[in-house]
């Protein structure tokens, strides 16, 4: 029942995912959420983000930013990291994920998604058949509507972790 909201993997940060290993294993594109996934909400690209996207270009990995935010925010960040983007992405609708893959020239089996929210980011990626990574929010201070979503995410994550533990034994 809750499985559509479960990430395929949960990691501390978008910056610790083994992208080179994924590339060696056939992943050719990464779709990213921006706010609280790569940087604090509304913040410009920092050194880590700039370095990460430069690394993607070096290894030949395609990227696309998919955000529900407005064009000025998304376009500004995208220009800094030199990545294609989609604003007002309509997550969790599958359309934005499909458009991002079209932009990158990848398929759902050659693409991963990285985001910080279960009910928009992860749910949408899972519905699109994309391998999903849930990261911890960069900054715990969030807008009230996100804080409310985090309370709803807690029981889902409880059952996600419980299921994961059961599979280990």
Tab-separated table of C-alpha atoms in Angstrom:
chain	number	residue	atom	x	y	z
A	1	UNK	CA	0.000	0.000	0.000
A	2	UNK	CA	2.775	2.464	0.856
A	3	UNK	CA	5.319	0.986	-1.583
A	4	UNK	CA	4.730	3.629	-4.296
A	5	UNK	CA	6.206	6.172	-1.856
A	6	UNK	CA	9.260	4.099	-0.926
A	7	UNK	CA	12.583	5.205	-2.389
A	8	UNK	CA	14.766	2.540	-3.967
A	9	UNK	CA	17.577	3.882	-1.785
A	10	UNK	CA	17.877	6.411	1.000
A	11	UNK	CA	21.172	8.287	1.481
A	12	UNK	CA	22.390	11.174	3.587
A	13	UNK	CA	23.195	13.478	0.697
A	14	UNK	CA	23.032	13.831	-3.073
A	15	UNK	CA	26.781	14.297	-2.887
A	16	UNK	CA	27.504	10.771	-1.640
A	17	UNK	CA	25.767	8.788	-4.381
A	18	UNK	CA	28.325	6.755	-6.378
A	19	UNK	CA	27.590	8.367	-9.758
A	20	UNK	CA	30.709	6.994	-11.488
A	21	UNK	CA	29.773	3.466	-10.439
A	22	UNK	CA	26.239	4.044	-11.693
A	23	UNK	CA	27.616	5.317	-15.006
A	24	UNK	CA	29.777	2.203	-15.329
A	25	UNK	CA	26.593	0.172	-14.823
A	26	UNK	CA	24.568	1.859	-17.558
A	27	UNK	CA	23.058	4.936	-15.910
A	28	UNK	CA	23.347	7.844	-18.331
A	29	UNK	CA	21.135	10.511	-16.787
A	30	UNK	CA	20.302	12.045	-13.433
A	31	UNK	CA	17.168	14.060	-12.738
A	32	UNK	CA	17.530	16.297	-9.694
A	33	UNK	CA	15.203	18.243	-7.496
A	34	UNK	CA	16.986	21.454	-6.405
A	35	UNK	CA	15.757	22.935	-3.139
A	36	UNK	CA	16.824	21.004	-0.055
A	37	UNK	CA	18.250	18.291	-2.316
A	38	UNK	CA	21.311	20.064	-3.733
A	39	UNK	CA	21.271	23.343	-1.767
A	40	UNK	CA	19.178	25.094	0.871
A	41	UNK	CA	15.799	26.342	-0.321
A	42	UNK	CA	16.314	29.349	-2.580
A	43	UNK	CA	20.123	29.288	-2.324
A	44	UNK	CA	22.421	29.666	-5.324
A	45	UNK	CA	24.661	26.820	-6.437
A	46	UNK	CA	27.518	26.324	-4.000
A	47	UNK	CA	30.997	24.864	-4.605
A	48	UNK	CA	29.771	21.305	-4.069
A	49	UNK	CA	26.976	21.664	-6.626
A	50	UNK	CA	29.264	23.325	-9.175
A	51	UNK	CA	31.871	20.611	-8.703
A	52	UNK	CA	29.293	17.811	-8.953
A	53	UNK	CA	27.839	19.078	-12.234
A	54	UNK	CA	31.346	19.652	-13.653
A	55	UNK	CA	32.094	16.023	-12.748
A	56	UNK	CA	28.964	14.873	-14.596
A	57	UNK	CA	30.113	16.668	-17.737
A	58	UNK	CA	33.573	15.112	-17.382
A	59	UNK	CA	32.257	11.538	-17.206
A	60	UNK	CA	29.553	12.084	-19.836
A	61	UNK	CA	26.529	11.855	-17.532
A	62	UNK	CA	23.507	13.910	-18.596
A	63	UNK	CA	21.522	15.921	-16.046
A	64	UNK	CA	18.190	17.681	-15.894
A	65	UNK	CA	16.725	19.714	-13.052
A	66	UNK	CA	13.046	19.058	-12.346
A	67	UNK	CA	11.459	21.474	-9.904
A	68	UNK	CA	7.960	22.527	-8.961
A	69	UNK	CA	9.366	26.009	-8.361
A	70	UNK	CA	8.974	29.013	-10.678
A	71	UNK	CA	11.161	29.826	-13.668
A	72	UNK	CA	13.347	32.566	-12.101
A	73	UNK	CA	14.509	30.237	-9.314
A	74	UNK	CA	15.064	27.183	-11.484
A	75	UNK	CA	16.574	28.996	-14.476
A	76	UNK	CA	19.054	30.833	-12.253
A	77	UNK	CA	20.290	27.656	-10.574
A	78	UNK	CA	20.368	25.774	-13.893
A	79	UNK	CA	22.511	28.495	-15.483
A	80	UNK	CA	24.995	28.256	-12.620
A	81	UNK	CA	25.428	24.468	-12.934
A	82	UNK	CA	24.985	24.441	-16.733
A	83	UNK	CA	22.112	21.960	-16.815
A	84	UNK	CA	18.839	21.750	-18.711
A	85	UNK	CA	15.800	22.257	-16.515
A	86	UNK	CA	12.040	22.059	-16.171
A	87	UNK	CA	10.239	24.506	-13.885
A	88	UNK	CA	6.713	24.111	-12.538
A	89	UNK	CA	7.354	20.430	-13.164
A	90	UNK	CA	4.067	19.224	-11.738
A	91	UNK	CA	5.654	16.530	-9.578
A	92	UNK	CA	4.444	13.882	-8.833
A	93	UNK	CA	2.961	13.797	-12.359
A	94	UNK	CA	4.918	11.458	-14.628
A	95	UNK	CA	4.994	14.053	-17.439
A	96	UNK	CA	7.880	16.085	-15.998
A	97	UNK	CA	10.036	13.006	-15.500
A	98	UNK	CA	9.306	11.837	-19.048
A	99	UNK	CA	10.126	15.272	-20.459
A	100	UNK	CA	13.407	15.329	-18.477
A	101	UNK	CA	14.388	11.953	-19.945
A	102	UNK	CA	13.462	13.204	-23.418
A	103	UNK	CA	15.715	16.246	-22.906
A	104	UNK	CA	18.598	14.025	-21.768
A	105	UNK	CA	17.974	11.350	-24.404
A	106	UNK	CA	17.716	8.620	-21.775
A	107	UNK	CA	15.186	5.952	-20.819
A	108	UNK	CA	13.775	5.115	-17.409
A	109	UNK	CA	16.223	2.202	-17.015
A	110	UNK	CA	19.206	4.466	-17.762
A	111	UNK	CA	18.066	7.296	-15.466
A	112	UNK	CA	17.994	7.915	-11.722
A	113	UNK	CA	16.150	10.561	-9.753
A	114	UNK	CA	17.441	12.331	-6.633
A	115	UNK	CA	15.103	14.280	-4.340
A	116	UNK	CA	14.207	15.042	-0.739
A	117	UNK	CA	10.409	14.566	-0.607
A	118	UNK	CA	8.437	11.325	-0.680
A	119	UNK	CA	5.053	12.560	-1.884
A	120	UNK	CA	6.307	14.592	-4.830
A	121	UNK	CA	9.854	13.580	-5.801
A	122	UNK	CA	9.971	9.875	-4.983
A	123	UNK	CA	6.348	9.051	-5.754
A	124	UNK	CA	6.640	10.663	-9.187
A	125	UNK	CA	9.946	8.962	-10.006
A	126	UNK	CA	8.568	5.588	-8.963
A	127	UNK	CA	5.455	6.112	-11.073
A	128	UNK	CA	7.715	6.936	-14.047
A	129	UNK	CA	9.694	3.725	-13.468
A	130	UNK	CA	12.868	5.602	-12.511
A	131	UNK	CA	15.240	4.363	-9.800
A	132	UNK	CA	14.778	6.836	-6.938
A	133	UNK	CA	17.141	8.146	-4.266
A	134	UNK	CA	15.733	9.939	-1.238
A	135	UNK	CA	18.193	12.311	0.416
A	136	UNK	CA	17.920	14.006	3.767
A	137	UNK	CA	16.976	17.682	3.456
A	138	UNK	CA	19.998	19.982	3.233
A	139	UNK	CA	18.430	22.372	5.742
A	140	UNK	CA	15.921	21.355	8.430
A	141	UNK	CA	14.343	24.846	8.384
A	142	UNK	CA	11.569	24.650	5.822
A	143	UNK	CA	8.402	26.412	4.754
A	144	UNK	CA	5.280	25.450	6.714
A	145	UNK	CA	3.715	23.395	3.899
A	146	UNK	CA	6.890	21.297	3.683
A	147	UNK	CA	7.022	20.891	7.469
A	148	UNK	CA	3.483	19.494	7.356
A	149	UNK	CA	4.466	17.048	4.596
A	150	UNK	CA	7.424	15.892	6.702
A	151	UNK	CA	5.022	14.852	9.489
A	152	UNK	CA	3.089	12.773	6.966
A	153	UNK	CA	6.317	11.267	5.643
A	154	UNK	CA	7.318	9.929	9.079
A	155	UNK	CA	4.921	6.958	9.194
A	156	UNK	CA	5.752	6.056	5.584
A	157	UNK	CA	9.467	6.076	6.396
A	158	UNK	CA	8.816	4.018	9.539
A	159	UNK	CA	7.250	1.243	7.452
A	160	UNK	CA	9.928	1.620	4.760
A	161	UNK	CA	12.702	1.049	7.323
A	162	UNK	CA	10.792	-1.800	8.953
A	163	UNK	CA	10.370	-3.524	5.608
A	164	UNK	CA	14.041	-3.042	4.832
A	165	UNK	CA	15.029	-4.587	8.178
A	166	UNK	CA	12.798	-7.599	7.577
A	167	UNK	CA	14.397	-8.217	4.194
A	168	UNK	CA	17.863	-8.243	5.777
A	169	UNK	CA	16.924	-11.066	8.169
